[in-house]
N, CA, C and O atoms as a Maestro MAE file, in Angstrom:
{
 s_m_m2io_version
 :::
 2.0.0
}

f_m_ct {
 s_m_title
 :::
 protein
 m_atom[348] {
  # First column is atom index #
  i_m_mmod_type
  r_m_x_coord
  r_m_y_coord
  r_m_z_coord
  i_m_residue_number
  s_m_chain_name
  s_m_pdb_residue_name
  s_m_pdb_atom_name
  i_m_atomic_number
  :::
  1 25 41.411 82.221 112.943 1 A "VAL " " N  " 7
  2 3 41.919 83.537 113.280 1 A "VAL " " CA " 6
  3 2 43.401 83.566 112.966 1 A "VAL " " C  " 6
  4 15 44.151 82.695 113.409 1 A "VAL " " O  " 8
  5 25 43.828 84.566 112.202 2 A "ASP " " N  " 7
  6 3 45.241 84.716 111.873 2 A "ASP " " CA " 6
  7 2 45.942 85.503 112.955 2 A "ASP " " C  " 6
  8 15 45.855 86.730 113.007 2 A "ASP " " O  " 8
  9 25 46.638 84.786 113.818 3 A "ARG " " N  " 7
  10 3 47.392 85.444 114.872 3 A "ARG " " CA " 6
  11 2 48.811 84.918 114.859 3 A "ARG " " C  " 6
  12 15 49.012 83.704 114.827 3 A "ARG " " O  " 8
  13 25 49.797 85.791 114.884 4 A "PRO " " N  " 7
  14 3 51.183 85.328 114.926 4 A "PRO " " CA " 6
  15 2 51.501 84.725 116.287 4 A "PRO " " C  " 6
  16 15 50.871 85.069 117.287 4 A "PRO " " O  " 8
  17 25 52.472 83.830 116.323 5 A "PRO " " N  " 7
  18 3 52.814 83.188 117.594 5 A "PRO " " CA " 6
  19 2 53.701 84.076 118.450 5 A "PRO " " C  " 6
  20 15 54.901 83.832 118.582 5 A "PRO " " O  " 8
  21 25 53.115 85.084 119.017 6 A "PHE " " N  " 7
  22 3 53.832 85.984 119.906 6 A "PHE " " CA " 6
  23 2 53.228 85.872 121.290 6 A "PHE " " C  " 6
  24 15 52.050 85.549 121.439 6 A "PHE " " O  " 8
  25 25 54.019 86.135 122.280 7 A "PHE " " N  " 7
  26 3 53.521 86.135 123.640 7 A "PHE " " CA " 6
  27 2 53.162 87.555 124.046 7 A "PHE " " C  " 6
  28 15 53.875 88.502 123.713 7 A "PHE " " O  " 8
  29 25 52.080 87.699 124.750 8 A "VAL " " N  " 7
  30 3 51.679 89.006 125.267 8 A "VAL " " CA " 6
  31 2 51.716 88.897 126.789 8 A "VAL " " C  " 6
  32 15 51.213 87.930 127.362 8 A "VAL " " O  " 8
  33 25 52.298 89.869 127.421 9 A "TYR " " N  " 7
  34 3 52.377 89.830 128.861 9 A "TYR " " CA " 6
  35 2 52.136 91.221 129.432 9 A "TYR " " C  " 6
  36 15 52.222 92.222 128.721 9 A "TYR " " O  " 8
  37 25 51.838 91.266 130.700 10 A "THR " " N  " 7
  38 3 51.551 92.523 131.382 10 A "THR " " CA " 6
  39 2 52.632 92.779 132.414 10 A "THR " " C  " 6
  40 15 53.049 91.870 133.133 10 A "THR " " O  " 8
  41 25 53.085 94.028 132.484 11 A "ILE " " N  " 7
  42 3 54.071 94.394 133.497 11 A "ILE " " CA " 6
  43 2 53.537 95.570 134.310 11 A "ILE " " C  " 6
  44 15 52.709 96.346 133.832 11 A "ILE " " O  " 8
  45 25 54.012 95.685 135.515 12 A "SER " " N  " 7
  46 3 53.630 96.850 136.306 12 A "SER " " CA " 6
  47 2 54.730 97.892 136.173 12 A "SER " " C  " 6
  48 15 55.903 97.553 136.018 12 A "SER " " O  " 8
  49 25 54.348 99.143 136.233 13 A "ILE " " N  " 7
  50 3 55.289 100.240 136.065 13 A "ILE " " CA " 6
  51 2 55.439 100.965 137.395 13 A "ILE " " C  " 6
  52 15 54.454 101.389 137.999 13 A "ILE " " O  " 8
  53 25 56.688 101.103 137.844 14 A "ASN " " N  " 7
  54 3 57.012 101.836 139.071 14 A "ASN " " CA " 6
  55 2 56.225 101.332 140.280 14 A "ASN " " C  " 6
  56 15 55.861 102.121 141.152 14 A "ASN " " O  " 8
  57 25 55.962 100.031 140.339 15 A "ASN " " N  " 7
  58 3 55.241 99.416 141.462 15 A "ASN " " CA " 6
  59 2 53.901 100.085 141.752 15 A "ASN " " C  " 6
  60 15 53.453 100.108 142.899 15 A "ASN " " O  " 8
  61 25 53.279 100.613 140.746 16 A "LYS " " N  " 7
  62 3 51.977 101.242 140.914 16 A "LYS " " CA " 6
  63 2 50.915 100.331 140.333 16 A "LYS " " C  " 6
  64 15 51.221 99.287 139.759 16 A "LYS " " O  " 8
  65 25 49.682 100.730 140.485 17 A "GLU " " N  " 7
  66 3 48.565 99.947 139.979 17 A "GLU " " CA " 6
  67 2 48.469 100.024 138.462 17 A "GLU " " C  " 6
  68 15 47.769 99.225 137.840 17 A "GLU " " O  " 8
  69 25 49.173 100.986 137.865 18 A "LYS " " N  " 7
  70 3 49.119 101.127 136.416 18 A "LYS " " CA " 6
  71 2 49.751 99.907 135.754 18 A "LYS " " C  " 6
  72 15 50.754 99.377 136.231 18 A "LYS " " O  " 8
  73 25 49.156 99.473 134.662 19 A "GLU " " N  " 7
  74 3 49.727 98.372 133.912 19 A "GLU " " CA " 6
  75 2 49.814 98.758 132.460 19 A "GLU " " C  " 6
  76 15 48.994 99.518 131.946 19 A "GLU " " O  " 8
  77 25 50.812 98.225 131.813 20 A "LYS " " N  " 7
  78 3 51.007 98.518 130.401 20 A "LYS " " CA " 6
  79 2 51.113 97.193 129.665 20 A "LYS " " C  " 6
  80 15 51.913 96.335 130.040 20 A "LYS " " O  " 8
  81 25 50.312 97.018 128.620 21 A "ASN " " N  " 7
  82 3 50.390 95.801 127.821 21 A "ASN " " CA " 6
  83 2 51.507 95.947 126.818 21 A "ASN " " C  " 6
  84 15 51.601 96.953 126.115 21 A "ASN " " O  " 8
  85 25 52.345 94.946 126.757 22 A "MET " " N  " 7
  86 3 53.432 94.932 125.795 22 A "MET " " CA " 6
  87 2 53.443 93.566 125.137 22 A "MET " " C  " 6
  88 15 53.082 92.564 125.753 22 A "MET " " O  " 8
  89 25 53.854 93.535 123.898 23 A "SER " " N  " 7
  90 3 54.036 92.241 123.260 23 A "SER " " CA " 6
  91 2 55.501 92.095 122.907 23 A "SER " " C  " 6
  92 15 56.180 93.069 122.583 23 A "SER " " O  " 8
  93 25 55.969 90.885 122.975 24 A "LYS " " N  " 7
  94 3 57.371 90.611 122.711 24 A "LYS " " CA " 6
  95 2 57.435 89.417 121.770 24 A "LYS " " C  " 6
  96 15 56.777 88.401 121.994 24 A "LYS " " O  " 8
  97 25 58.225 89.546 120.724 25 A "MET " " N  " 7
  98 3 58.378 88.443 119.797 25 A "MET " " CA " 6
  99 2 59.118 87.300 120.469 25 A "MET " " C  " 6
  100 15 60.016 87.511 121.284 25 A "MET " " O  " 8
  101 25 58.719 86.078 120.108 26 A "ILE " " N  " 7
  102 3 59.442 84.921 120.612 26 A "ILE " " CA " 6
  103 2 60.780 84.829 119.885 26 A "ILE " " C  " 6
  104 15 60.979 85.456 118.845 26 A "ILE " " O  " 8
  105 25 61.679 84.051 120.438 27 A "SER " " N  " 7
  106 3 63.002 83.916 119.821 27 A "SER " " CA " 6
  107 2 62.883 83.222 118.468 27 A "SER " " C  " 6
  108 15 61.890 82.553 118.181 27 A "SER " " O  " 8
  109 25 63.904 83.394 117.651 28 A "VAL " " N  " 7
  110 3 63.909 82.781 116.323 28 A "VAL " " CA " 6
  111 2 63.888 81.259 116.443 28 A "VAL " " C  " 6
  112 15 63.172 80.592 115.695 28 A "VAL " " O  " 8
  113 25 64.659 80.705 117.369 29 A "SER " " N  " 7
  114 3 64.678 79.249 117.529 29 A "SER " " CA " 6
  115 2 63.315 78.731 117.990 29 A "SER " " C  " 6
  116 15 62.870 77.678 117.532 29 A "SER " " O  " 8
  117 25 62.657 79.446 118.876 30 A "GLN " " N  " 7
  118 3 61.320 79.048 119.322 30 A "GLN " " CA " 6
  119 2 60.323 79.177 118.172 30 A "GLN " " C  " 6
  120 15 59.419 78.351 118.040 30 A "GLN " " O  " 8
  121 25 60.483 80.205 117.344 31 A "PHE " " N  " 7
  122 3 59.624 80.394 116.176 31 A "PHE " " CA " 6
  123 2 59.746 79.197 115.229 31 A "PHE " " C  " 6
  124 15 58.746 78.721 114.694 31 A "PHE " " O  " 8
  125 25 60.970 78.717 115.027 32 A "LYS " " N  " 7
  126 3 61.192 77.540 114.180 32 A "LYS " " CA " 6
  127 2 60.468 76.323 114.749 32 A "LYS " " C  " 6
  128 15 59.854 75.559 114.005 32 A "LYS " " O  " 8
  129 25 60.539 76.143 116.060 33 A "LYS " " N  " 7
  130 3 59.867 75.010 116.709 33 A "LYS " " CA " 6
  131 2 58.361 75.101 116.545 33 A "LYS " " C  " 6
  132 15 57.693 74.085 116.355 33 A "LYS " " O  " 8
  133 25 57.822 76.309 116.617 34 A "VAL " " N  " 7
  134 3 56.379 76.504 116.455 34 A "VAL " " CA " 6
  135 2 55.931 76.107 115.056 34 A "VAL " " C  " 6
  136 15 54.847 75.549 114.884 34 A "VAL " " O  " 8
  137 25 56.754 76.392 114.063 35 A "LEU " " N  " 7
  138 3 56.377 76.131 112.673 35 A "LEU " " CA " 6
  139 2 56.633 74.697 112.210 35 A "LEU " " C  " 6
  140 15 56.017 74.254 111.240 35 A "LEU " " O  " 8
  141 25 57.514 73.971 112.869 36 A "GLU " " N  " 7
  142 3 57.891 72.631 112.414 36 A "GLU " " CA " 6
  143 2 56.672 71.739 112.240 36 A "GLU " " C  " 6
  144 15 55.851 71.592 113.145 36 A "GLU " " O  " 8
  145 25 56.575 71.143 111.041 37 A "ASN " " N  " 7
  146 3 55.521 70.174 110.709 37 A "ASN " " CA " 6
  147 2 54.107 70.733 110.889 37 A "ASN " " C  " 6
  148 15 53.186 69.988 111.225 37 A "ASN " " O  " 8
  149 25 53.933 72.019 110.671 38 A "LYS " " N  " 7
  150 3 52.606 72.641 110.775 38 A "LYS " " CA " 6
  151 2 52.352 73.471 109.519 38 A "LYS " " C  " 6
  152 15 52.547 74.686 109.528 38 A "LYS " " O  " 8
  153 25 51.920 72.820 108.437 39 A "PRO " " N  " 7
  154 3 51.753 73.530 107.160 39 A "PRO " " CA " 6
  155 2 50.769 74.693 107.214 39 A "PRO " " C  " 6
  156 15 50.962 75.691 106.519 39 A "PRO " " O  " 8
  157 25 49.725 74.585 108.020 40 A "GLN " " N  " 7
  158 3 48.769 75.698 108.123 40 A "GLN " " CA " 6
  159 2 49.404 76.910 108.790 40 A "GLN " " C  " 6
  160 15 49.188 78.047 108.372 40 A "GLN " " O  " 8
  161 25 50.177 76.656 109.817 41 A "GLU " " N  " 7
  162 3 50.863 77.749 110.532 41 A "GLU " " CA " 6
  163 2 51.910 78.401 109.627 41 A "GLU " " C  " 6
  164 15 52.064 79.623 109.623 41 A "GLU " " O  " 8
  165 25 52.621 77.584 108.868 42 A "ILE " " N  " 7
  166 3 53.632 78.095 107.932 42 A "ILE " " CA " 6
  167 2 52.974 78.988 106.887 42 A "ILE " " C  " 6
  168 15 53.435 80.100 106.632 42 A "ILE " " O  " 8
  169 25 51.892 78.495 106.284 43 A "ALA " " N  " 7
  170 3 51.184 79.269 105.261 43 A "ALA " " CA " 6
  171 2 50.649 80.579 105.844 43 A "ALA " " C  " 6
  172 15 50.681 81.615 105.181 43 A "ALA " " O  " 8
  173 25 50.162 80.529 107.077 44 A "ARG " " N  " 7
  174 3 49.643 81.735 107.729 44 A "ARG " " CA " 6
  175 2 50.752 82.774 107.927 44 A "ARG " " C  " 6
  176 15 50.552 83.961 107.666 44 A "ARG " " O  " 8
  177 25 51.916 82.320 108.387 45 A "MET " " N  " 7
  178 3 53.023 83.252 108.607 45 A "MET " " CA " 6
  179 2 53.514 83.862 107.299 45 A "MET " " C  " 6
  180 15 53.828 85.052 107.253 45 A "MET " " O  " 8
  181 25 53.585 83.059 106.230 46 A "VAL " " N  " 7
  182 3 54.002 83.584 104.928 46 A "VAL " " CA " 6
  183 2 53.017 84.637 104.439 46 A "VAL " " C  " 6
  184 15 53.405 85.594 103.769 46 A "VAL " " O  " 8
  185 25 51.763 84.462 104.771 47 A "ARG " " N  " 7
  186 3 50.721 85.403 104.356 47 A "ARG " " CA " 6
  187 2 50.679 86.653 105.241 47 A "ARG " " C  " 6
  188 15 50.457 87.755 104.739 47 A "ARG " " O  " 8
  189 25 50.887 86.496 106.539 48 A "VAL " " N  " 7
  190 3 50.675 87.578 107.510 48 A "VAL " " CA " 6
  191 2 51.917 88.453 107.727 48 A "VAL " " C  " 6
  192 15 51.795 89.668 107.881 48 A "VAL " " O  " 8
  193 25 53.096 87.853 107.741 49 A "LEU " " N  " 7
  194 3 54.306 88.615 108.069 49 A "LEU " " CA " 6
  195 2 54.594 89.781 107.118 49 A "LEU " " C  " 6
  196 15 54.995 90.842 107.595 49 A "LEU " " O  " 8
  197 25 54.410 89.641 105.789 50 A "PRO " " N  " 7
  198 3 54.640 90.819 104.937 50 A "PRO " " CA " 6
  199 2 53.719 91.991 105.299 50 A "PRO " " C  " 6
  200 15 54.132 93.150 105.263 50 A "PRO " " O  " 8
  201 25 52.479 91.677 105.644 51 A "TYR " " N  " 7
  202 3 51.540 92.718 106.065 51 A "TYR " " CA " 6
  203 2 51.997 93.356 107.375 51 A "TYR " " C  " 6
  204 15 51.910 94.573 107.534 51 A "TYR " " O  " 8
  205 25 52.485 92.543 108.313 52 A "MET " " N  " 7
  206 3 52.955 93.079 109.591 52 A "MET " " CA " 6
  207 2 54.167 93.997 109.389 52 A "MET " " C  " 6
  208 15 54.278 95.038 110.036 52 A "MET " " O  " 8
  209 25 55.072 93.602 108.487 53 A "ILE " " N  " 7
  210 3 56.237 94.438 108.183 53 A "ILE " " CA " 6
  211 2 55.783 95.765 107.586 53 A "ILE " " C  " 6
  212 15 56.272 96.829 107.967 53 A "ILE " " O  " 8
  213 25 54.849 95.693 106.653 54 A "GLU " " N  " 7
  214 3 54.321 96.911 106.022 54 A "GLU " " CA " 6
  215 2 53.687 97.839 107.056 54 A "GLU " " C  " 6
  216 15 53.904 99.050 107.026 54 A "GLU " " O  " 8
  217 25 52.909 97.270 107.964 55 A "GLN " " N  " 7
  218 3 52.259 98.071 109.005 55 A "GLN " " CA " 6
  219 2 53.286 98.707 109.941 55 A "GLN " " C  " 6
  220 15 53.125 99.856 110.355 55 A "GLN " " O  " 8
  221 25 54.330 97.969 110.270 56 A "GLU " " N  " 7
  222 3 55.369 98.506 111.148 56 A "GLU " " CA " 6
  223 2 56.080 99.678 110.470 56 A "GLU " " C  " 6
  224 15 56.385 100.679 111.119 56 A "GLU " " O  " 8
  225 25 56.340 99.557 109.178 57 A "ILE " " N  " 7
  226 3 56.988 100.645 108.435 57 A "ILE " " CA " 6
  227 2 56.089 101.874 108.410 57 A "ILE " " C  " 6
  228 15 56.570 102.997 108.562 57 A "ILE " " O  " 8
  229 25 54.793 101.672 108.219 58 A "LYS " " N  " 7
  230 3 53.847 102.789 108.141 58 A "LYS " " CA " 6
  231 2 53.625 103.468 109.489 58 A "LYS " " C  " 6
  232 15 53.362 104.670 109.539 58 A "LYS " " O  " 8
  233 25 53.727 102.712 110.577 59 A "THR " " N  " 7
  234 3 53.412 103.291 111.887 59 A "THR " " CA " 6
  235 2 54.672 103.755 112.611 59 A "THR " " C  " 6
  236 15 55.061 104.915 112.483 59 A "THR " " O  " 8
  237 25 55.309 102.874 113.364 60 A "THR " " N  " 7
  238 3 56.433 103.298 114.199 60 A "THR " " CA " 6
  239 2 57.775 103.257 113.494 60 A "THR " " C  " 6
  240 15 58.705 103.956 113.897 60 A "THR " " O  " 8
  241 25 57.892 102.449 112.447 61 A "ASN " " N  " 7
  242 3 59.124 102.321 111.670 61 A "ASN " " CA " 6
  243 2 60.319 101.976 112.556 61 A "ASN " " C  " 6
  244 15 61.406 102.528 112.388 61 A "ASN " " O  " 8
  245 25 60.109 101.056 113.502 62 A "ASN " " N  " 7
  246 3 61.146 100.610 114.418 62 A "ASN " " CA " 6
  247 2 62.008 99.568 113.698 62 A "ASN " " C  " 6
  248 15 61.536 98.470 113.401 62 A "ASN " " O  " 8
  249 25 63.256 99.906 113.421 63 A "LYS " " N  " 7
  250 3 64.158 99.033 112.651 63 A "LYS " " CA " 6
  251 2 64.383 97.687 113.336 63 A "LYS " " C  " 6
  252 15 64.489 96.664 112.660 63 A "LYS " " O  " 8
  253 25 64.456 97.674 114.644 64 A "LYS " " N  " 7
  254 3 64.677 96.433 115.374 64 A "LYS " " CA " 6
  255 2 63.495 95.474 115.179 64 A "LYS " " C  " 6
  256 15 63.688 94.278 114.959 64 A "LYS " " O  " 8
  257 25 62.299 95.998 115.260 65 A "VAL " " N  " 7
  258 3 61.096 95.181 115.061 65 A "VAL " " CA " 6
  259 2 61.013 94.704 113.614 65 A "VAL " " C  " 6
  260 15 60.696 93.543 113.358 65 A "VAL " " O  " 8
  261 25 61.297 95.595 112.673 66 A "ILE " " N  " 7
  262 3 61.255 95.240 111.251 66 A "ILE " " CA " 6
  263 2 62.260 94.131 110.958 66 A "ILE " " C  " 6
  264 15 61.935 93.179 110.247 66 A "ILE " " O  " 8
  265 25 63.467 94.237 111.492 67 A "ASN " " N  " 7
  266 3 64.483 93.200 111.289 67 A "ASN " " CA " 6
  267 2 64.030 91.860 111.858 67 A "ASN " " C  " 6
  268 15 64.233 90.818 111.235 67 A "ASN " " O  " 8
  269 25 63.422 91.882 113.032 68 A "GLY " " N  " 7
  270 3 62.913 90.650 113.643 68 A "GLY " " CA " 6
  271 2 61.822 90.010 112.803 68 A "GLY " " C  " 6
  272 15 61.801 88.792 112.623 68 A "GLY " " O  " 8
  273 25 60.922 90.829 112.293 69 A "LEU " " N  " 7
  274 3 59.851 90.303 111.441 69 A "LEU " " CA " 6
  275 2 60.411 89.750 110.135 69 A "LEU " " C  " 6
  276 15 59.954 88.717 109.646 69 A "LEU " " O  " 8
  277 25 61.399 90.437 109.573 70 A "GLU " " N  " 7
  278 3 62.018 89.964 108.330 70 A "GLU " " CA " 6
  279 2 62.718 88.620 108.536 70 A "GLU " " C  " 6
  280 15 62.636 87.745 107.674 70 A "GLU " " O  " 8
  281 25 63.403 88.448 109.665 71 A "LYS " " N  " 7
  282 3 64.053 87.168 109.969 71 A "LYS " " CA " 6
  283 2 63.017 86.047 110.026 71 A "LYS " " C  " 6
  284 15 63.237 84.960 109.493 71 A "LYS " " O  " 8
  285 25 61.896 86.319 110.671 72 A "ARG " " N  " 7
  286 3 60.850 85.314 110.793 72 A "ARG " " CA " 6
  287 2 60.186 85.023 109.442 72 A "ARG " " C  " 6
  288 15 59.778 83.892 109.178 72 A "ARG " " O  " 8
  289 25 60.083 86.036 108.599 73 A "LEU " " N  " 7
  290 3 59.530 85.829 107.261 73 A "LEU " " CA " 6
  291 2 60.451 84.925 106.440 73 A "LEU " " C  " 6
  292 15 59.974 84.031 105.741 73 A "LEU " " O  " 8
  293 25 61.747 85.146 106.515 74 A "ILE " " N  " 7
  294 3 62.709 84.313 105.786 74 A "ILE " " CA " 6
  295 2 62.602 82.856 106.242 74 A "ILE " " C  " 6
  296 15 62.632 81.940 105.420 74 A "ILE " " O  " 8
  297 25 62.478 82.650 107.540 75 A "ILE " " N  " 7
  298 3 62.337 81.301 108.077 75 A "ILE " " CA " 6
  299 2 61.040 80.663 107.582 75 A "ILE " " C  " 6
  300 15 61.039 79.516 107.134 75 A "ILE " " O  " 8
  301 25 59.940 81.406 107.665 76 A "ALA " " N  " 7
  302 3 58.643 80.887 107.228 76 A "ALA " " CA " 6
  303 2 58.668 80.557 105.738 76 A "ALA " " C  " 6
  304 15 58.122 79.535 105.321 76 A "ALA " " O  " 8
  305 25 59.297 81.412 104.936 77 A "GLN " " N  " 7
  306 3 59.388 81.151 103.494 77 A "GLN " " CA " 6
  307 2 60.209 79.899 103.216 77 A "GLN " " C  " 6
  308 15 59.887 79.131 102.309 77 A "GLN " " O  " 8
  309 25 61.262 79.691 103.989 78 A "GLY " " N  " 7
  310 3 62.072 78.487 103.841 78 A "GLY " " CA " 6
  311 2 61.279 77.227 104.147 78 A "GLY " " C  " 6
  312 15 61.325 76.258 103.390 78 A "GLY " " O  " 8
  313 25 60.540 77.243 105.273 79 A "PHE " " N  " 7
  314 3 59.689 76.117 105.612 79 A "PHE " " CA " 6
  315 2 58.614 75.896 104.546 79 A "PHE " " C  " 6
  316 15 58.294 74.758 104.201 79 A "PHE " " O  " 8
  317 25 58.065 76.993 104.031 80 A "TYR " " N  " 7
  318 3 57.024 76.897 102.997 80 A "TYR " " CA " 6
  319 2 57.586 76.254 101.727 80 A "TYR " " C  " 6
  320 15 56.943 75.392 101.128 80 A "TYR " " O  " 8
  321 25 58.775 76.670 101.322 81 A "ALA " " N  " 7
  322 3 59.400 76.108 100.128 81 A "ALA " " CA " 6
  323 2 59.644 74.609 100.316 81 A "ALA " " C  " 6
  324 15 59.398 73.820 99.404 81 A "ALA " " O  " 8
  325 25 60.125 74.220 101.490 82 A "LEU " " N  " 7
  326 3 60.354 72.807 101.775 82 A "LEU " " CA " 6
  327 2 59.056 72.004 101.758 82 A "LEU " " C  " 6
  328 15 59.025 70.868 101.284 82 A "LEU " " O  " 8
  329 25 57.993 72.602 102.275 83 A "SER " " N  " 7
  330 3 56.706 71.890 102.295 83 A "SER " " CA " 6
  331 2 56.138 71.727 100.896 83 A "SER " " C  " 6
  332 15 55.395 70.778 100.647 83 A "SER " " O  " 8
  333 25 56.471 72.638 99.965 84 A "GLN " " N  " 7
  334 3 55.966 72.552 98.607 84 A "GLN " " CA " 6
  335 2 56.666 71.488 97.783 84 A "GLN " " C  " 6
  336 15 56.086 70.939 96.846 84 A "GLN " " O  " 8
  337 25 57.927 71.190 98.134 85 A "ILE " " N  " 7
  338 3 58.646 70.166 97.375 85 A "ILE " " CA " 6
  339 2 58.555 68.798 98.048 85 A "ILE " " C  " 6
  340 15 59.075 67.807 97.535 85 A "ILE " " O  " 8
  341 25 57.889 68.757 99.199 86 A "GLY " " N  " 7
  342 3 57.633 67.482 99.865 86 A "GLY " " CA " 6
  343 2 58.794 66.933 100.668 86 A "GLY " " C  " 6
  344 15 58.897 65.718 100.838 86 A "GLY " " O  " 8
  345 25 59.662 67.782 101.162 87 A "VAL " " N  " 7
  346 3 60.805 67.323 101.965 87 A "VAL " " CA " 6
  347 2 60.378 67.190 103.399 87 A "VAL " " C  " 6
  348 15 61.184 66.816 104.251 87 A "VAL " " O  " 8
  :::
 }
 m_bond[347] {
  # First column is bond index #
  i_m_from
  i_m_to
  i_m_order
  :::
  1 1 2 1
  2 2 3 1
  3 3 4 2
  4 3 5 1
  5 5 6 1
  6 6 7 1
  7 7 8 2
  8 7 9 1
  9 9 10 1
  10 10 11 1
  11 11 12 2
  12 11 13 1
  13 13 14 1
  14 14 15 1
  15 15 16 2
  16 15 17 1
  17 17 18 1
  18 18 19 1
  19 19 20 2
  20 19 21 1
  21 21 22 1
  22 22 23 1
  23 23 24 2
  24 23 25 1
  25 25 26 1
  26 26 27 1
  27 27 28 2
  28 27 29 1
  29 29 30 1
  30 30 31 1
  31 31 32 2
  32 31 33 1
  33 33 34 1
  34 34 35 1
  35 35 36 2
  36 35 37 1
  37 37 38 1
  38 38 39 1
  39 39 40 2
  40 39 41 1
  41 41 42 1
  42 42 43 1
  43 43 44 2
  44 43 45 1
  45 45 46 1
  46 46 47 1
  47 47 48 2
  48 47 49 1
  49 49 50 1
  50 50 51 1
  51 51 52 2
  52 51 53 1
  53 53 54 1
  54 54 55 1
  55 55 56 2
  56 55 57 1
  57 57 58 1
  58 58 59 1
  59 59 60 2
  60 59 61 1
  61 61 62 1
  62 62 63 1
  63 63 64 2
  64 63 65 1
  65 65 66 1
  66 66 67 1
  67 67 68 2
  68 67 69 1
  69 69 70 1
  70 70 71 1
  71 71 72 2
  72 71 73 1
  73 73 74 1
  74 74 75 1
  75 75 76 2
  76 75 77 1
  77 77 78 1
  78 78 79 1
  79 79 80 2
  80 79 81 1
  81 81 82 1
  82 82 83 1
  83 83 84 2
  84 83 85 1
  85 85 86 1
  86 86 87 1
  87 87 88 2
  88 87 89 1
  89 89 90 1
  90 90 91 1
  91 91 92 2
  92 91 93 1
  93 93 94 1
  94 94 95 1
  95 95 96 2
  96 95 97 1
  97 97 98 1
  98 98 99 1
  99 99 100 2
  100 99 101 1
  101 101 102 1
  102 102 103 1
  103 103 104 2
  104 103 105 1
  105 105 106 1
  106 106 107 1
  107 107 108 2
  108 107 109 1
  109 109 110 1
  110 110 111 1
  111 111 112 2
  112 111 113 1
  113 113 114 1
  114 114 115 1
  115 115 116 2
  116 115 117 1
  117 117 118 1
  118 118 119 1
  119 119 120 2
  120 119 121 1
  121 121 122 1
  122 122 123 1
  123 123 124 2
  124 123 125 1
  125 125 126 1
  126 126 127 1
  127 127 128 2
  128 127 129 1
  129 129 130 1
  130 130 131 1
  131 131 132 2
  132 131 133 1
  133 133 134 1
  134 134 135 1
  135 135 136 2
  136 135 137 1
  137 137 138 1
  138 138 139 1
  139 139 140 2
  140 139 141 1
  141 141 142 1
  142 142 143 1
  143 143 144 2
  144 143 145 1
  145 145 146 1
  146 146 147 1
  147 147 148 2
  148 147 149 1
  149 149 150 1
  150 150 151 1
  151 151 152 2
  152 151 153 1
  153 153 154 1
  154 154 155 1
  155 155 156 2
  156 155 157 1
  157 157 158 1
  158 158 159 1
  159 159 160 2
  160 159 161 1
  161 161 162 1
  162 162 163 1
  163 163 164 2
  164 163 165 1
  165 165 166 1
  166 166 167 1
  167 167 168 2
  168 167 169 1
  169 169 170 1
  170 170 171 1
  171 171 172 2
  172 171 173 1
  173 173 174 1
  174 174 175 1
  175 175 176 2
  176 175 177 1
  177 177 178 1
  178 178 179 1
  179 179 180 2
  180 179 181 1
  181 181 182 1
  182 182 183 1
  183 183 184 2
  184 183 185 1
  185 185 186 1
  186 186 187 1
  187 187 188 2
  188 187 189 1
  189 189 190 1
  190 190 191 1
  191 191 192 2
  192 191 193 1
  193 193 194 1
  194 194 195 1
  195 195 196 2
  196 195 197 1
  197 197 198 1
  198 198 199 1
  199 199 200 2
  200 199 201 1
  201 201 202 1
  202 202 203 1
  203 203 204 2
  204 203 205 1
  205 205 206 1
  206 206 207 1
  207 207 208 2
  208 207 209 1
  209 209 210 1
  210 210 211 1
  211 211 212 2
  212 211 213 1
  213 213 214 1
  214 214 215 1
  215 215 216 2
  216 215 217 1
  217 217 218 1
  218 218 219 1
  219 219 220 2
  220 219 221 1
  221 221 222 1
  222 222 223 1
  223 223 224 2
  224 223 225 1
  225 225 226 1
  226 226 227 1
  227 227 228 2
  228 227 229 1
  229 229 230 1
  230 230 231 1
  231 231 232 2
  232 231 233 1
  233 233 234 1
  234 234 235 1
  235 235 236 2
  236 235 237 1
  237 237 238 1
  238 238 239 1
  239 239 240 2
  240 239 241 1
  241 241 242 1
  242 242 243 1
  243 243 244 2
  244 243 245 1
  245 245 246 1
  246 246 247 1
  247 247 248 2
  248 247 249 1
  249 249 250 1
  250 250 251 1
  251 251 252 2
  252 251 253 1
  253 253 254 1
  254 254 255 1
  255 255 256 2
  256 255 257 1
  257 257 258 1
  258 258 259 1
  259 259 260 2
  260 259 261 1
  261 261 262 1
  262 262 263 1
  263 263 264 2
  264 263 265 1
  265 265 266 1
  266 266 267 1
  267 267 268 2
  268 267 269 1
  269 269 270 1
  270 270 271 1
  271 271 272 2
  272 271 273 1
  273 273 274 1
  274 274 275 1
  275 275 276 2
  276 275 277 1
  277 277 278 1
  278 278 279 1
  279 279 280 2
  280 279 281 1
  281 281 282 1
  282 282 283 1
  283 283 284 2
  284 283 285 1
  285 285 286 1
  286 286 287 1
  287 287 288 2
  288 287 289 1
  289 289 290 1
  290 290 291 1
  291 291 292 2
  292 291 293 1
  293 293 294 1
  294 294 295 1
  295 295 296 2
  296 295 297 1
  297 297 298 1
  298 298 299 1
  299 299 300 2
  300 299 301 1
  301 301 302 1
  302 302 303 1
  303 303 304 2
  304 303 305 1
  305 305 306 1
  306 306 307 1
  307 307 308 2
  308 307 309 1
  309 309 310 1
  310 310 311 1
  311 311 312 2
  312 311 313 1
  313 313 314 1
  314 314 315 1
  315 315 316 2
  316 315 317 1
  317 317 318 1
  318 318 319 1
  319 319 320 2
  320 319 321 1
  321 321 322 1
  322 322 323 1
  323 323 324 2
  324 323 325 1
  325 325 326 1
  326 326 327 1
  327 327 328 2
  328 327 329 1
  329 329 330 1
  330 330 331 1
  331 331 332 2
  332 331 333 1
  333 333 334 1
  334 334 335 1
  335 335 336 2
  336 335 337 1
  337 337 338 1
  338 338 339 1
  339 339 340 2
  340 339 341 1
  341 341 342 1
  342 342 343 1
  343 343 344 2
  344 343 345 1
  345 345 346 1
  346 346 347 1
  347 347 348 2
  :::
 }
}
């Protein structure tokens, strides 16, 4: 299953029984730790993140989210390039 390493959590709103599901991206440093020495995870992120960016542009077009996804794509591409040259 291709799932990005994001955390999903539930919060309560106005101390009522209503709940809203929200997802929050992990930090860039934590993202790097998740990808370290995991070639399958790196390849998955290189494959999935461009699609996620495209979907974000088509739907909500939230610049903050797009920037976060782009940062993670750059990191994943860097790890991928290093894994291809055997470093």
